[in-house]
Amino acid sequence: MTEKPQEIAVGETSAAMRRERLLARTFVELADTLVDDFDVADFLRTLVEQCVRLMEVSAAGVVLADAQGRLRMAAASSERAGLLETLAVQTEDGPCIDCLRDGRPMRSTDLREDAARWPQFATAAAAAGFRAAEAVPMRLRGMVVGSLTLLHTEPVREDADRTALSQALADVATIGLLQQRAIVRGGVLTEQLQSALNSRVIIEQAKGVLSARSHDPDMEHAFTALRGYARSHNLRLADLSREVADGAADIDAILAHASRSRS
């Protein structure tokens, strides 16, 4: 049965309103970092997940510079995206790297056509199922602290609105990081970014422990279990991950909670 034009218009309006509400909530969430239990790792994960939801991209990732200026993958919306961003950092090849260094957006609407520009990244992206990538800087004024990358499984057209929105999200996230705990003292920004990167290592270790215990090779399931248990018990993701990695956490309880949440 063919839908009437009015019904289609109503559906489109409803979808647009839902997206606007999600966008508003996202900006509020990314800006609201002046809280005692602020969790940098969870904050960055929220950023990449909301990018996927808001811009209908396949995946997103964040690369940050650590205290020594070395680049490291800090967050990703999926395992494939995380591995690709990690490879980009290791090989110093990819739009996220050039974006962070130059402080301006970098994009490839079709990585096959840009293989000569980013050869190792393009090859790894194809193996991971990604065909296009766009990176915007995480910056405040002249200071660039990282880059936010959007990944697509198919070639795309240049989209000024998508670039503007991703840059806006990256900007508000950077401001959130900078203002966290009233960052006006020298060295605090470096400490916060280093904390985010250190947390990432602990989280990866904890995911490995949960994956091994549950006999489930899907690391996304392990992360979801960690994050869900931490939120439901008002725990910092990094703290819970450290307990899991050290063998001090009740892993069976974490896995049981995840099973109940999925049912």
Coordinates of C-alpha atoms in Angstrom, one line a residue:
M1 CA 0.0 0.0 0.0
T2 CA 1.4 3.4 -1.0
E3 CA 1.8 5.9 1.8
K4 CA 0.1 9.2 1.5
P5 CA 2.3 12.3 1.1
Q6 CA 1.0 13.6 4.4
E7 CA 1.9 10.4 6.3
I8 CA 5.4 10.5 4.8
A9 CA 5.9 14.1 5.9
V10 CA 4.8 13.3 9.4
G11 CA 7.2 10.5 9.6
E12 CA 10.1 12.6 8.3
T13 CA 9.2 15.4 10.8
S14 CA 9.1 12.9 13.7
A15 CA 12.5 11.5 12.7
A16 CA 14.0 15.0 12.4
M17 CA 12.6 15.9 15.9
R18 CA 14.1 12.8 17.4
R19 CA 17.5 13.6 15.9
E20 CA 17.4 17.2 17.2
R21 CA 16.6 15.9 20.7
L22 CA 19.4 13.4 20.5
L23 CA 21.8 16.2 19.2
A24 CA 20.8 18.5 22.1
R25 CA 21.3 15.7 24.7
T26 CA 24.7 14.9 23.2
F27 CA 26.0 18.4 23.4
V28 CA 24.8 18.8 27.0
E29 CA 26.4 15.4 27.9
L30 CA 29.7 16.3 26.3
A31 CA 29.7 19.7 28.0
D32 CA 28.7 18.6 31.5
T33 CA 32.1 17.4 32.8
L34 CA 32.4 19.3 36.0
V35 CA 31.3 16.4 38.2
D36 CA 33.2 14.5 40.9
D37 CA 32.9 11.1 39.2
F38 CA 33.9 12.3 35.7
D39 CA 35.2 9.3 33.7
V40 CA 37.4 10.3 30.8
A41 CA 37.3 6.8 29.2
D42 CA 33.5 6.7 29.3
F43 CA 33.3 10.3 28.1
L44 CA 35.3 9.5 24.9
R45 CA 33.4 6.4 24.3
T46 CA 30.2 8.4 24.4
L47 CA 31.6 10.8 21.9
V48 CA 32.3 8.2 19.3
E49 CA 29.1 6.3 19.9
Q50 CA 27.0 9.5 19.5
C51 CA 28.9 10.3 16.3
V52 CA 27.8 7.0 14.8
R53 CA 24.2 7.6 15.8
L54 CA 23.9 11.2 14.8
M55 CA 25.7 11.1 11.5
E56 CA 24.9 7.6 10.4
V57 CA 28.5 6.7 9.9
S58 CA 29.8 3.1 10.3
A59 CA 32.3 3.8 13.1
A60 CA 34.3 6.5 14.8
G61 CA 37.5 6.7 16.7
V62 CA 39.6 9.2 18.7
V63 CA 43.4 9.6 18.7
L64 CA 45.1 11.7 21.4
A65 CA 48.6 12.9 22.1
D66 CA 50.0 11.6 25.4
A67 CA 52.2 13.6 27.9
Q68 CA 55.3 13.0 25.7
G69 CA 53.5 14.1 22.6
R70 CA 53.2 10.5 21.3
L71 CA 50.0 9.7 19.5
R72 CA 47.7 6.9 20.8
M73 CA 44.3 5.5 20.1
A74 CA 42.0 6.6 22.9
A75 CA 38.5 5.5 22.0
A76 CA 36.6 3.7 19.2
S77 CA 33.0 2.7 18.6
S78 CA 34.0 -0.8 17.5
E79 CA 36.9 -3.2 17.6
R80 CA 37.5 -2.9 13.9
A81 CA 37.7 0.9 14.2
G82 CA 40.0 0.7 17.2
L83 CA 42.4 -1.7 15.4
L84 CA 42.5 0.6 12.4
E85 CA 43.2 3.7 14.4
T86 CA 45.9 1.9 16.3
L87 CA 47.5 0.8 13.1
A88 CA 47.3 4.4 11.8
V89 CA 49.2 5.6 15.0
Q90 CA 51.8 2.8 14.7
T91 CA 52.5 3.5 11.0
E92 CA 52.0 7.3 11.3
D93 CA 49.8 7.0 8.2
G94 CA 46.2 8.0 7.8
P95 CA 43.8 11.0 7.8
C96 CA 43.7 11.0 11.7
I97 CA 47.5 11.5 11.8
D98 CA 47.6 14.3 9.2
C99 CA 44.6 16.0 10.8
L100 CA 46.2 16.0 14.2
R101 CA 49.5 17.3 12.9
D102 CA 48.1 20.0 10.6
G103 CA 45.1 21.0 12.8
R104 CA 42.6 20.9 10.0
P105 CA 40.1 18.3 8.6
M106 CA 41.3 15.5 6.4
R107 CA 39.1 13.3 4.3
S108 CA 38.9 10.6 1.7
T109 CA 35.6 10.0 0.1
D110 CA 37.0 6.8 -1.4
L111 CA 40.2 5.3 0.1
R112 CA 40.9 3.2 -3.0
E113 CA 41.4 6.4 -4.9
D114 CA 43.7 7.8 -2.1
A115 CA 45.8 4.7 -1.7
A116 CA 48.9 6.6 -2.8
R117 CA 48.3 9.3 -0.1
W118 CA 47.7 6.9 2.8
P119 CA 48.9 3.5 1.5
Q120 CA 49.1 1.5 4.8
F121 CA 45.9 3.0 6.2
A122 CA 44.0 2.4 2.9
T123 CA 45.1 -1.2 2.8
A124 CA 44.2 -1.8 6.5
A125 CA 40.9 0.0 6.1
A126 CA 39.9 -2.2 3.1
A127 CA 40.7 -5.3 5.2
A128 CA 38.5 -4.0 8.0
G129 CA 35.6 -3.2 5.6
F130 CA 36.0 0.6 5.5
R131 CA 36.0 2.5 2.2
A132 CA 36.0 6.2 3.3
A133 CA 37.3 8.2 6.2
E134 CA 37.1 11.8 7.5
A135 CA 39.0 13.2 10.5
V136 CA 38.5 16.5 12.3
P137 CA 40.8 18.1 14.9
M138 CA 40.0 18.2 18.6
R139 CA 41.3 21.6 19.4
L140 CA 40.8 24.8 21.3
R141 CA 42.1 27.9 19.6
G142 CA 45.6 26.9 18.4
M143 CA 46.0 23.9 20.6
V144 CA 45.3 20.5 19.0
V145 CA 45.0 17.6 21.5
G146 CA 43.7 14.9 19.2
S147 CA 41.5 14.0 16.2
L148 CA 38.1 12.5 15.7
T149 CA 37.7 10.1 12.8
L150 CA 34.5 9.0 11.0
L151 CA 34.6 5.8 9.1
H152 CA 32.3 4.5 6.3
T153 CA 31.9 1.1 4.8
E154 CA 31.0 2.6 1.4
P155 CA 32.4 5.6 -0.6
V156 CA 30.7 8.8 0.3
R157 CA 30.2 12.3 -1.1
E158 CA 31.7 15.3 0.6
D159 CA 29.1 16.6 3.0
A160 CA 29.7 20.1 4.5
D161 CA 27.0 19.6 7.1
R162 CA 28.5 16.3 8.3
T163 CA 31.9 17.9 8.6
A164 CA 30.5 20.9 10.5
L165 CA 28.6 18.7 12.9
S166 CA 31.6 16.4 13.5
Q167 CA 33.8 19.4 14.1
A168 CA 31.3 20.9 16.5
L169 CA 31.1 17.6 18.5
A170 CA 34.9 17.5 18.6
D171 CA 35.1 21.1 19.7
V172 CA 32.6 20.7 22.6
A173 CA 34.3 17.5 23.7
T174 CA 37.7 19.2 23.8
I175 CA 36.2 22.1 25.8
G176 CA 34.7 19.5 28.1
L177 CA 38.1 17.9 28.7
L178 CA 39.7 21.3 29.2
Q179 CA 37.2 22.5 31.7
Q180 CA 37.0 19.2 33.7
R181 CA 37.7 20.0 37.3
A182 CA 38.2 23.7 36.5
I183 CA 41.3 23.1 34.4
V184 CA 43.2 26.4 34.9
R185 CA 46.3 24.9 36.5
G186 CA 49.3 24.2 34.5
G187 CA 49.7 20.5 33.6
V188 CA 46.2 19.4 34.4
L189 CA 45.2 19.0 30.7
T190 CA 48.2 16.7 30.2
E191 CA 47.3 14.7 33.3
Q192 CA 43.7 14.3 32.1
L193 CA 44.7 13.2 28.6
Q194 CA 47.3 10.8 30.0
S195 CA 44.7 9.4 32.4
A196 CA 42.4 8.7 29.4
L197 CA 45.2 6.9 27.6
N198 CA 46.2 4.9 30.6
S199 CA 42.6 3.9 31.2
R200 CA 42.3 2.6 27.7
V201 CA 45.1 0.1 28.4
I202 CA 43.5 -1.1 31.5
I203 CA 40.1 -1.4 29.8
E204 CA 41.6 -3.5 27.0
Q205 CA 43.2 -5.8 29.6
A206 CA 39.8 -6.2 31.4
K207 CA 38.1 -6.9 28.1
G208 CA 40.5 -9.7 27.5
V209 CA 39.9 -11.2 31.0
L210 CA 36.1 -11.1 30.5
S211 CA 36.3 -12.6 27.0
A212 CA 38.4 -15.5 28.2
R213 CA 36.1 -16.2 31.2
S214 CA 33.0 -16.1 29.0
H215 CA 34.5 -17.9 26.1
D216 CA 33.2 -15.1 23.9
P217 CA 35.7 -13.8 21.4
D218 CA 33.6 -10.6 20.7
M219 CA 35.4 -7.9 22.6
E220 CA 32.4 -5.5 22.1
H221 CA 30.4 -7.9 24.3
A222 CA 33.1 -7.7 26.9
F223 CA 33.1 -3.9 26.8
T224 CA 29.4 -3.7 27.0
A225 CA 29.4 -5.9 30.1
L226 CA 32.1 -3.7 31.7
R227 CA 30.3 -0.5 31.0
G228 CA 26.9 -1.7 31.9
Y229 CA 28.0 -3.1 35.3
A230 CA 30.0 0.1 36.0
R231 CA 27.0 2.3 35.3
S232 CA 24.5 0.2 37.2
H233 CA 26.7 0.1 40.3
N234 CA 27.9 3.8 40.0
L235 CA 31.5 2.8 39.4
R236 CA 34.1 4.5 37.2
L237 CA 34.8 2.4 34.1
A238 CA 38.6 2.6 34.6
D239 CA 38.3 1.6 38.3
L240 CA 36.2 -1.5 37.6
S241 CA 38.5 -2.4 34.7
R242 CA 41.5 -2.3 37.0
E243 CA 39.8 -4.5 39.5
V244 CA 39.0 -7.0 36.7
A245 CA 42.5 -6.9 35.4
D246 CA 44.0 -7.4 38.9
G247 CA 41.6 -10.3 39.7
A248 CA 39.8 -8.4 42.4
A249 CA 36.4 -8.0 40.8
D250 CA 33.5 -10.5 40.8
I251 CA 33.7 -11.4 37.2
D252 CA 30.8 -13.9 37.4
A253 CA 28.6 -11.1 38.7
I254 CA 29.7 -8.8 35.8
L255 CA 28.9 -11.5 33.2
A256 CA 25.6 -12.4 34.9
H257 CA 24.5 -8.7 34.9
A258 CA 25.3 -8.5 31.2
S259 CA 23.2 -11.6 30.5
R260 CA 20.3 -10.2 32.4
S261 CA 20.6 -6.9 30.5
R262 CA 20.5 -8.7 27.1
S263 CA 17.5 -10.8 28.0

